[in-house]
Amino acid sequence: MTVNKFIRNLLNLKELSVTHVELHARKRTLDLWVKPYKNGCLCPHCHRRGRIVRIMDECRLWRDLTLYGCMVMLWYCPKEIMCPTHGRVQENIPWADDYARITYRFEYAMLVYCQIMSQKAAAQMLHIAQSTLSDLLHRSIERIRDGHRIRDLKAIGVDEISYCKGHKYATIVYDIKKACVVWVGKGKGEKTIDRFFKEMLSDYQKRKIKWATCDMSQAYINAIENHCPNVTLILDRFHIVKKLNEAVDEVRKEQWREASGDERKTLKGLRWLLYRHSSKRSKKDTWILNTLRKGNRRIHRAWVLKDEFEHFWDYKTHWAADRFIKRWTTTALKSRLEPIRRFVKTIRKHMHRILPYVETRMTNAVAEGLNRIIKIIKNRASGFRTLEAFTDLIFLTVGDLNIPEQIPKDFRTI
């Protein structure tokens, strides 16, 4: 076996041939002079062979993965060729992107490591400075995502996150079906989400959106319904339940403020019992709440209405759920509990956005799950100075484009 073949097999080098080797033991550096293997002088755009015009005077340098603590460097003098279609261009470099200083293999390892660990840990594993890795990482993500378009978007979710101190927010749009992030925009509110629909989607794509989920923010509701003519908007179940729990808790607070010292002892510790779902309560908890029938009828009435509303989520047909919600709202309005009455007005206002849940079972749970991953990304980096850097890491980890898979298949090795 020749030295050339041995090194190519040892380092798993593809698409290139080794012409010369130098090992610097003191510097822990392995220099390899290489050239394209059987496919040189190809146009980088159309991959047609061209006539050599000039050979570069100085060799270019690419960094490859570290081997047993030894830094591997590739050296080559690229050629300028005359392509029949694209004119005078630099020949295609099969092991790296145009004008890059790292190989595809190094780039793939960097992207995969940064998906699962902090940039500091990835820099230590790749034996480079953290600032250098950060610069290379964001350049790679921007290059790979350049020109990427959103495709096959049928169900979207909208939510917001805080990315920095000082009430700085970002709006995130999710693909509910594929469980990924498709867009991140600075700010929150209707103007921000309008930018997504105007800049990122065509009229045809807007018509293709069939379902959308969001919280009870009127800004998101208006933007989605204004831009998507065929959409069925479904308000998130979690936020509706949260709104009802807040109404019940407001009743408890009112009674607490009106109660005397002895009466407050019977009301103490009720907050979390009232929040608890019926399936999570013990018999003792239910007994305590039932004693309120004599101790405080207003809190007991609010709790009974809350427990009855839980049955709405179990319905399977639209007509049955519609009949239930109308009966429940009528009963709740007669309760003479002002916080509950305000909740009923909200329910009646959004009735056509709540009932579709019964048939679709669609919620914002996917978006909330992705939000948890996004928070992990932020905590892993101990925060980001700019939204652009944060956005790149979001797209790398939970984006709609699998960025490491865009590296040529032959170089996806670690």
Tab-separated table of C-alpha atoms in Angstrom:
chain	number	residue	atom	x	y	z
A	1	MET	CA	0.000	0.000	0.000
A	2	THR	CA	1.378	3.396	-0.967
A	3	VAL	CA	1.723	6.241	1.531
A	4	ASN	CA	-0.894	8.192	-0.449
A	5	LYS	CA	-3.445	5.400	-0.182
A	6	PHE	CA	-2.605	4.707	3.483
A	7	ILE	CA	-3.201	8.343	4.505
A	8	ARG	CA	-6.385	8.577	2.432
A	9	ASN	CA	-7.757	5.456	4.116
A	10	LEU	CA	-6.574	6.495	7.600
A	11	LEU	CA	-8.115	9.962	7.409
A	12	ASN	CA	-11.061	8.813	5.272
A	13	LEU	CA	-10.232	11.456	2.679
A	14	LYS	CA	-12.541	11.418	-0.342
A	15	GLU	CA	-12.585	13.450	-3.535
A	16	LEU	CA	-8.866	14.256	-3.179
A	17	SER	CA	-5.418	12.794	-3.671
A	18	VAL	CA	-2.419	13.344	-1.350
A	19	THR	CA	0.768	14.388	-3.120
A	20	HIS	CA	3.033	15.303	-0.187
A	21	VAL	CA	3.044	14.913	3.599
A	22	GLU	CA	4.883	16.789	6.360
A	23	LEU	CA	4.540	16.044	10.086
A	24	HIS	CA	5.657	18.691	12.597
A	25	ALA	CA	5.888	16.792	15.888
A	26	ARG	CA	6.667	19.832	18.021
A	27	LYS	CA	3.748	21.890	16.638
A	28	ARG	CA	1.489	18.827	16.557
A	29	THR	CA	0.571	19.630	12.939
A	30	LEU	CA	0.123	17.335	9.926
A	31	ASP	CA	0.395	19.200	6.597
A	32	LEU	CA	-1.032	17.469	3.535
A	33	TRP	CA	-0.545	18.764	0.001
A	34	VAL	CA	-3.580	17.587	-1.909
A	35	LYS	CA	-5.383	17.936	-5.236
A	36	PRO	CA	-8.826	16.927	-6.571
A	37	TYR	CA	-8.976	13.211	-7.324
A	38	LYS	CA	-9.882	12.613	-11.008
A	39	ASN	CA	-12.268	15.591	-11.098
A	40	GLY	CA	-10.124	18.714	-11.258
A	41	CYS	CA	-10.739	21.798	-13.409
A	42	LEU	CA	-14.518	21.611	-12.947
A	43	CYS	CA	-16.725	24.690	-12.948
A	44	PRO	CA	-18.215	25.234	-9.440
A	45	HIS	CA	-21.594	26.180	-10.971
A	46	CYS	CA	-22.259	23.638	-13.740
A	47	HIS	CA	-19.454	21.108	-13.020
A	48	ARG	CA	-18.299	21.138	-16.647
A	49	ARG	CA	-14.577	20.751	-17.327
A	50	GLY	CA	-12.854	23.952	-18.421
A	51	ARG	CA	-9.564	25.022	-19.908
A	52	ILE	CA	-6.845	26.026	-17.411
A	53	VAL	CA	-6.140	29.754	-17.573
A	54	ARG	CA	-3.891	30.260	-14.562
A	55	ILE	CA	-2.573	28.409	-11.526
A	56	MET	CA	-2.571	30.412	-8.275
A	57	ASP	CA	0.912	31.447	-7.138
A	58	GLU	CA	0.168	30.881	-3.428
A	59	CYS	CA	-1.280	27.720	-1.954
A	60	ARG	CA	-4.533	27.996	-0.044
A	61	LEU	CA	-4.972	26.424	3.377
A	62	TRP	CA	-7.931	24.491	4.807
A	63	ARG	CA	-8.295	23.182	8.333
A	64	ASP	CA	-9.542	19.604	8.746
A	65	LEU	CA	-10.556	17.615	11.822
A	66	THR	CA	-7.940	17.025	14.518
A	67	LEU	CA	-6.417	13.526	14.495
A	68	TYR	CA	-5.186	12.201	17.862
A	69	GLY	CA	-4.450	15.742	19.040
A	70	CYS	CA	-2.640	16.554	15.792
A	71	MET	CA	-4.019	19.430	13.709
A	72	VAL	CA	-4.536	18.386	10.068
A	73	MET	CA	-4.080	21.096	7.405
A	74	LEU	CA	-4.763	20.730	3.677
A	75	TRP	CA	-2.727	22.704	1.122
A	76	TYR	CA	-3.580	23.250	-2.541
A	77	CYS	CA	-3.018	25.831	-5.298
A	78	PRO	CA	-6.407	26.259	-7.053
A	79	LYS	CA	-6.613	26.835	-10.796
A	80	GLU	CA	-8.565	29.420	-12.731
A	81	ILE	CA	-10.435	27.884	-15.634
A	82	MET	CA	-12.468	29.128	-18.568
A	83	CYS	CA	-15.965	27.646	-18.390
A	84	PRO	CA	-17.895	27.643	-21.717
A	85	THR	CA	-21.005	28.850	-19.824
A	86	HIS	CA	-19.836	30.906	-16.830
A	87	GLY	CA	-16.589	32.310	-18.148
A	88	ARG	CA	-13.444	32.690	-16.065
A	89	VAL	CA	-13.943	31.121	-12.622
A	90	GLN	CA	-11.951	29.337	-9.938
A	91	GLU	CA	-12.201	25.570	-10.225
A	92	ASN	CA	-14.479	23.613	-7.920
A	93	ILE	CA	-12.882	22.579	-4.613
A	94	PRO	CA	-14.656	19.303	-3.738
A	95	TRP	CA	-13.646	19.167	-0.048
A	96	ALA	CA	-14.719	22.711	0.992
A	97	ASP	CA	-17.057	25.539	0.100
A	98	ASP	CA	-15.875	28.372	-2.125
A	99	TYR	CA	-13.435	30.680	-0.319
A	100	ALA	CA	-13.872	28.770	2.968
A	101	ARG	CA	-10.976	28.117	5.347
A	102	ILE	CA	-12.337	24.876	6.776
A	103	THR	CA	-13.257	21.598	5.118
A	104	TYR	CA	-16.792	20.250	4.808
A	105	ARG	CA	-15.904	17.550	7.328
A	106	PHE	CA	-14.827	20.115	9.928
A	107	GLU	CA	-17.945	22.181	9.175
A	108	TYR	CA	-20.241	19.177	9.639
A	109	ALA	CA	-18.668	18.307	13.000
A	110	MET	CA	-18.971	21.920	14.130
A	111	LEU	CA	-22.684	22.071	13.227
A	112	VAL	CA	-23.513	18.763	14.924
A	113	TYR	CA	-21.606	19.610	18.103
A	114	CYS	CA	-23.285	23.027	18.393
A	115	GLN	CA	-26.696	21.379	18.120
A	116	ILE	CA	-26.170	19.377	21.290
A	117	MET	CA	-23.736	21.388	23.418
A	118	SER	CA	-22.523	24.896	24.146
A	119	GLN	CA	-20.153	26.646	21.767
A	120	LYS	CA	-17.477	26.648	24.460
A	121	ALA	CA	-17.596	22.837	24.742
A	122	ALA	CA	-17.655	22.440	20.942
A	123	ALA	CA	-14.609	24.705	20.601
A	124	GLN	CA	-12.705	22.591	23.109
A	125	MET	CA	-13.521	19.378	21.219
A	126	LEU	CA	-12.484	20.923	17.883
A	127	HIS	CA	-9.347	22.535	19.377
A	128	ILE	CA	-10.084	26.078	18.232
A	129	ALA	CA	-10.817	29.368	19.997
A	130	GLN	CA	-14.430	29.952	21.013
A	131	SER	CA	-14.576	33.284	19.181
A	132	THR	CA	-13.270	31.634	16.008
A	133	LEU	CA	-15.841	28.857	16.228
A	134	SER	CA	-18.654	31.358	16.787
A	135	ASP	CA	-17.657	33.292	13.688
A	136	LEU	CA	-17.358	30.138	11.560
A	137	LEU	CA	-20.645	28.766	12.878
A	138	HIS	CA	-22.758	31.811	12.047
A	139	ARG	CA	-21.144	32.142	8.621
A	140	SER	CA	-21.960	28.512	7.830
A	141	ILE	CA	-25.579	28.812	8.977
A	142	GLU	CA	-26.123	32.017	6.982
A	143	ARG	CA	-24.548	30.489	3.867
A	144	ILE	CA	-26.576	27.277	4.025
A	145	ARG	CA	-29.870	29.050	4.744
A	146	ASP	CA	-29.265	31.722	2.102
A	147	GLY	CA	-32.037	31.412	-0.464
A	148	HIS	CA	-34.001	28.892	1.606
A	149	ARG	CA	-37.775	29.206	1.156
A	150	ILE	CA	-40.617	28.024	3.363
A	151	ARG	CA	-42.397	25.064	1.762
A	152	ASP	CA	-45.586	23.073	2.295
A	153	LEU	CA	-46.868	25.171	5.185
A	154	LYS	CA	-50.403	24.075	6.145
A	155	ALA	CA	-50.635	24.494	9.925
A	156	ILE	CA	-48.903	27.262	11.852
A	157	GLY	CA	-48.514	28.251	15.481
A	158	VAL	CA	-47.529	31.704	16.726
A	159	ASP	CA	-45.946	32.561	20.049
A	160	GLU	CA	-43.486	35.008	21.555
A	161	ILE	CA	-40.357	34.645	23.677
A	162	SER	CA	-38.165	36.977	25.693
A	163	TYR	CA	-34.566	36.879	24.481
A	164	CYS	CA	-32.924	39.640	26.522
A	165	LYS	CA	-33.385	41.785	29.618
A	166	GLY	CA	-35.393	44.970	29.287
A	167	HIS	CA	-38.585	43.420	27.878
A	168	LYS	CA	-37.084	42.543	24.496
A	169	TYR	CA	-39.268	40.017	22.686
A	170	ALA	CA	-39.199	37.983	19.515
A	171	THR	CA	-42.153	36.480	17.645
A	172	ILE	CA	-41.756	32.895	16.482
A	173	VAL	CA	-43.817	31.116	13.822
A	174	TYR	CA	-43.929	27.309	13.968
A	175	ASP	CA	-44.905	24.614	11.506
A	176	ILE	CA	-47.241	22.543	13.701
A	177	LYS	CA	-47.253	19.499	11.401
A	178	LYS	CA	-43.459	19.235	11.094
A	179	ALA	CA	-42.734	20.510	14.643
A	180	CYS	CA	-40.141	23.077	13.619
A	181	VAL	CA	-39.497	26.828	13.545
A	182	VAL	CA	-39.996	28.582	10.193
A	183	TRP	CA	-39.494	32.252	11.136
A	184	VAL	CA	-38.164	34.455	13.934
A	185	GLY	CA	-38.922	38.174	13.985
A	186	LYS	CA	-37.852	40.971	16.307
A	187	GLY	CA	-40.610	42.450	18.455
A	188	LYS	CA	-44.142	41.355	19.168
A	189	GLY	CA	-47.607	42.411	18.096
A	190	GLU	CA	-49.537	42.706	14.863
A	191	LYS	CA	-46.876	44.667	12.959
A	192	THR	CA	-44.264	41.990	13.611
A	193	ILE	CA	-46.428	39.075	12.488
A	194	ASP	CA	-47.541	41.125	9.457
A	195	ARG	CA	-43.900	41.173	8.331
A	196	PHE	CA	-43.878	37.391	8.236
A	197	PHE	CA	-46.928	37.137	5.993
A	198	LYS	CA	-45.841	39.967	3.686
A	199	GLU	CA	-42.140	39.137	3.314
A	200	MET	CA	-41.949	35.351	3.670
A	201	LEU	CA	-45.132	33.970	2.073
A	202	SER	CA	-46.705	34.363	-1.335
A	203	ASP	CA	-50.466	34.705	-1.841
A	204	TYR	CA	-50.584	31.051	-2.913
A	205	GLN	CA	-48.821	29.947	0.297
A	206	LYS	CA	-51.227	32.000	2.422
A	207	ARG	CA	-54.203	30.287	0.773
A	208	LYS	CA	-52.629	26.884	1.488
A	209	ILE	CA	-52.616	27.488	5.267
A	210	LYS	CA	-55.617	25.571	6.653
A	211	TRP	CA	-55.077	25.678	10.430
A	212	ALA	CA	-53.489	28.067	12.883
A	213	THR	CA	-53.136	28.071	16.667
A	214	CYS	CA	-52.216	30.896	18.994
A	215	ASP	CA	-52.972	32.302	22.419
A	216	MET	CA	-55.793	34.789	22.979
A	217	SER	CA	-53.755	37.764	21.744
A	218	GLN	CA	-55.972	39.901	19.517
A	219	ALA	CA	-52.936	41.061	17.520
A	220	TYR	CA	-52.108	37.510	16.387
A	221	ILE	CA	-55.778	36.702	15.741
A	222	ASN	CA	-56.225	39.755	13.495
A	223	ALA	CA	-53.018	39.155	11.538
A	224	ILE	CA	-53.722	35.463	10.872
A	225	GLU	CA	-57.332	35.978	9.813
A	226	ASN	CA	-56.497	39.014	7.647
A	227	HIS	CA	-53.709	37.317	5.684
A	228	CYS	CA	-54.946	33.705	5.444
A	229	PRO	CA	-58.386	33.547	3.771
A	230	ASN	CA	-58.833	29.758	4.167
A	231	VAL	CA	-57.532	29.378	7.712
A	232	THR	CA	-59.378	27.821	10.649
A	233	LEU	CA	-58.042	29.542	13.755
A	234	ILE	CA	-58.010	27.492	16.971
A	235	LEU	CA	-57.324	29.191	20.282
A	236	ASP	CA	-54.972	27.238	22.465
A	237	ARG	CA	-56.663	25.042	25.080
A	238	PHE	CA	-54.050	25.832	27.725
A	239	HIS	CA	-54.668	29.584	27.557
A	240	ILE	CA	-58.454	29.153	27.787
A	241	VAL	CA	-58.094	26.977	30.897
A	242	LYS	CA	-55.629	29.490	32.313
A	243	LYS	CA	-58.169	32.278	31.768
A	244	LEU	CA	-60.853	30.293	33.615
A	245	ASN	CA	-58.476	29.511	36.504
A	246	GLU	CA	-57.688	33.207	36.819
A	247	ALA	CA	-61.417	34.002	36.999
A	248	VAL	CA	-61.954	31.400	39.748
A	249	ASP	CA	-58.933	32.721	41.645
A	250	GLU	CA	-60.311	36.264	41.377
A	251	VAL	CA	-63.506	35.057	43.085
A	252	ARG	CA	-61.369	33.518	45.855
A	253	LYS	CA	-59.426	36.786	46.289
A	254	GLU	CA	-62.633	38.799	46.548
A	255	GLN	CA	-63.946	36.506	49.260
A	256	TRP	CA	-60.596	36.603	51.071
A	257	ARG	CA	-60.662	40.408	51.157
A	258	GLU	CA	-64.210	40.421	52.536
A	259	ALA	CA	-63.642	37.630	55.112
A	260	SER	CA	-62.941	38.205	58.792
A	261	GLY	CA	-59.992	36.693	60.649
A	262	ASP	CA	-61.770	33.434	61.589
A	263	GLU	CA	-63.294	33.008	58.120
A	264	ARG	CA	-59.882	33.379	56.469
A	265	LYS	CA	-58.683	30.249	58.280
A	266	THR	CA	-61.231	28.148	56.326
A	267	LEU	CA	-60.138	29.744	53.024
A	268	LYS	CA	-56.420	29.282	53.584
A	269	GLY	CA	-54.713	26.830	51.191
A	270	LEU	CA	-57.561	26.780	48.656
A	271	ARG	CA	-55.656	28.423	45.807
A	272	TRP	CA	-53.850	25.359	44.493
A	273	LEU	CA	-56.802	23.060	45.193
A	274	LEU	CA	-58.992	25.217	42.972
A	275	TYR	CA	-56.369	25.165	40.197
A	276	ARG	CA	-56.025	21.379	40.283
A	277	HIS	CA	-57.660	19.297	37.544
A	278	SER	CA	-60.344	16.875	38.720
A	279	SER	CA	-58.278	13.871	37.616
A	280	LYS	CA	-55.375	15.030	39.830
A	281	ARG	CA	-57.366	15.583	43.038
A	282	SER	CA	-57.541	13.117	45.884
A	283	LYS	CA	-60.758	12.257	47.737
A	284	LYS	CA	-59.611	14.431	50.625
A	285	ASP	CA	-59.142	17.417	48.302
A	286	THR	CA	-62.640	16.949	46.879
A	287	TRP	CA	-64.091	16.679	50.392
A	288	ILE	CA	-62.406	19.954	51.405
A	289	LEU	CA	-63.830	21.746	48.372
A	290	ASN	CA	-67.299	20.320	48.958
A	291	THR	CA	-67.324	21.721	52.496
A	292	LEU	CA	-67.334	25.177	50.899
A	293	ARG	CA	-70.996	24.620	50.031
A	294	LYS	CA	-71.758	25.701	53.598
A	295	GLY	CA	-68.605	27.703	54.310
A	296	ASN	CA	-68.460	29.933	51.189
A	297	ARG	CA	-71.054	29.362	48.505
A	298	ARG	CA	-69.542	31.814	45.987
A	299	ILE	CA	-66.176	30.033	45.853
A	300	HIS	CA	-67.959	26.670	45.756
A	301	ARG	CA	-70.123	27.853	42.844
A	302	ALA	CA	-67.049	29.029	40.902
A	303	TRP	CA	-65.291	25.710	41.511
A	304	VAL	CA	-68.321	23.690	40.330
A	305	LEU	CA	-68.522	25.750	37.128
A	306	LYS	CA	-64.796	25.212	36.518
A	307	ASP	CA	-65.132	21.439	36.968
A	308	GLU	CA	-68.133	21.319	34.643
A	309	PHE	CA	-66.253	23.217	31.927
A	310	GLU	CA	-63.590	20.449	31.867
A	311	HIS	CA	-66.109	18.150	30.140
A	312	PHE	CA	-66.035	20.367	27.042
A	313	TRP	CA	-62.610	19.022	26.033
A	314	ASP	CA	-63.932	15.428	25.948
A	315	TYR	CA	-66.544	16.024	23.235
A	316	LYS	CA	-65.928	14.519	19.802
A	317	THR	CA	-68.642	16.148	17.666
A	318	HIS	CA	-69.146	19.804	16.874
A	319	TRP	CA	-72.905	19.920	17.517
A	320	ALA	CA	-72.669	18.285	20.956
A	321	ALA	CA	-69.826	20.581	22.051
A	322	ASP	CA	-71.761	23.609	20.792
A	323	ARG	CA	-74.846	22.582	22.773
A	324	PHE	CA	-72.770	22.028	25.924
A	325	ILE	CA	-70.945	25.375	25.734
A	326	LYS	CA	-74.207	27.295	25.232
A	327	ARG	CA	-75.799	25.647	28.256
A	328	TRP	CA	-72.689	26.177	30.379
A	329	THR	CA	-72.367	29.866	29.491
A	330	THR	CA	-76.053	30.432	30.294
A	331	THR	CA	-75.600	28.824	33.705
A	332	ALA	CA	-72.372	30.755	34.358
A	333	LEU	CA	-74.040	34.094	33.575
A	334	LYS	CA	-76.671	33.343	36.225
A	335	SER	CA	-73.999	32.698	38.863
A	336	ARG	CA	-73.720	36.415	39.772
A	337	LEU	CA	-69.923	36.018	39.864
A	338	GLU	CA	-68.456	38.943	37.928
A	339	PRO	CA	-65.048	37.323	37.082
A	340	ILE	CA	-66.872	34.258	35.704
A	341	ARG	CA	-69.247	36.496	33.735
A	342	ARG	CA	-66.275	38.250	32.122
A	343	PHE	CA	-64.831	34.872	31.155
A	344	VAL	CA	-68.180	33.917	29.577
A	345	LYS	CA	-68.102	37.067	27.444
A	346	THR	CA	-64.639	36.082	26.214
A	347	ILE	CA	-65.836	32.555	25.399
A	348	ARG	CA	-68.846	33.827	23.448
A	349	LYS	CA	-66.646	36.273	21.536
A	350	HIS	CA	-64.290	33.494	20.447
A	351	MET	CA	-66.811	30.648	20.178
A	352	HIS	CA	-66.034	29.995	16.487
A	353	ARG	CA	-62.318	29.815	17.332
A	354	ILE	CA	-62.740	27.361	20.217
A	355	LEU	CA	-65.193	24.798	18.811
A	356	PRO	CA	-62.841	23.619	15.973
A	357	TYR	CA	-60.653	22.021	18.671
A	358	VAL	CA	-63.278	19.294	19.115
A	359	GLU	CA	-62.743	17.977	15.583
A	360	THR	CA	-59.059	18.782	15.009
A	361	ARG	CA	-57.636	18.260	18.546
A	362	MET	CA	-55.055	20.844	17.558
A	363	THR	CA	-53.348	22.913	20.263
A	364	ASN	CA	-50.264	25.056	20.653
A	365	ALA	CA	-48.543	22.211	22.545
A	366	VAL	CA	-45.993	21.697	19.751
A	367	ALA	CA	-45.073	25.380	19.904
A	368	GLU	CA	-44.778	25.285	23.695
A	369	GLY	CA	-42.552	22.198	23.456
A	370	LEU	CA	-40.292	23.946	20.941
A	371	ASN	CA	-40.273	27.002	23.208
A	372	ARG	CA	-38.828	24.817	25.952
A	373	ILE	CA	-35.994	23.741	23.621
A	374	ILE	CA	-35.395	27.376	22.642
A	375	LYS	CA	-35.082	28.318	26.320
A	376	ILE	CA	-32.528	25.519	26.754
A	377	ILE	CA	-30.534	26.987	23.849
A	378	LYS	CA	-30.607	30.413	25.507
A	379	ASN	CA	-29.627	29.032	28.923
A	380	ARG	CA	-26.859	26.913	27.410
A	381	ALA	CA	-25.236	30.055	26.010
A	382	SER	CA	-26.040	32.111	29.143
A	383	GLY	CA	-27.918	34.523	26.902
A	384	PHE	CA	-27.224	36.159	23.533
A	385	ARG	CA	-26.161	39.720	22.825
A	386	THR	CA	-28.102	39.954	19.566
A	387	LEU	CA	-31.250	38.355	18.226
A	388	GLU	CA	-29.426	37.427	14.997
A	389	ALA	CA	-27.014	35.122	16.860
A	390	PHE	CA	-29.912	33.610	18.824
A	391	THR	CA	-31.912	33.101	15.615
A	392	ASP	CA	-29.046	31.192	13.971
A	393	LEU	CA	-28.879	28.736	16.878
A	394	ILE	CA	-32.678	28.318	16.830
A	395	PHE	CA	-32.611	27.454	13.119
A	396	LEU	CA	-29.668	25.102	13.657
A	397	THR	CA	-31.450	23.177	16.429
A	398	VAL	CA	-35.188	23.257	15.604
A	399	GLY	CA	-35.363	24.969	12.207
A	400	ASP	CA	-37.348	23.780	9.189
A	401	LEU	CA	-34.096	23.046	7.337
A	402	ASN	CA	-31.764	20.325	8.629
A	403	ILE	CA	-28.551	22.319	8.296
A	404	PRO	CA	-25.944	19.539	8.897
A	405	GLU	CA	-27.586	17.426	6.176
A	406	GLN	CA	-26.846	20.153	3.621
A	407	ILE	CA	-23.152	19.226	3.829
A	408	PRO	CA	-22.216	16.813	0.993
A	409	LYS	CA	-22.936	13.251	2.031
A	410	ASP	CA	-19.370	11.977	1.623
A	411	PHE	CA	-18.126	14.436	4.267
A	412	ARG	CA	-20.732	13.815	6.973
A	413	THR	CA	-18.325	12.000	9.254
A	414	ILE	CA	-17.056	12.859	12.728
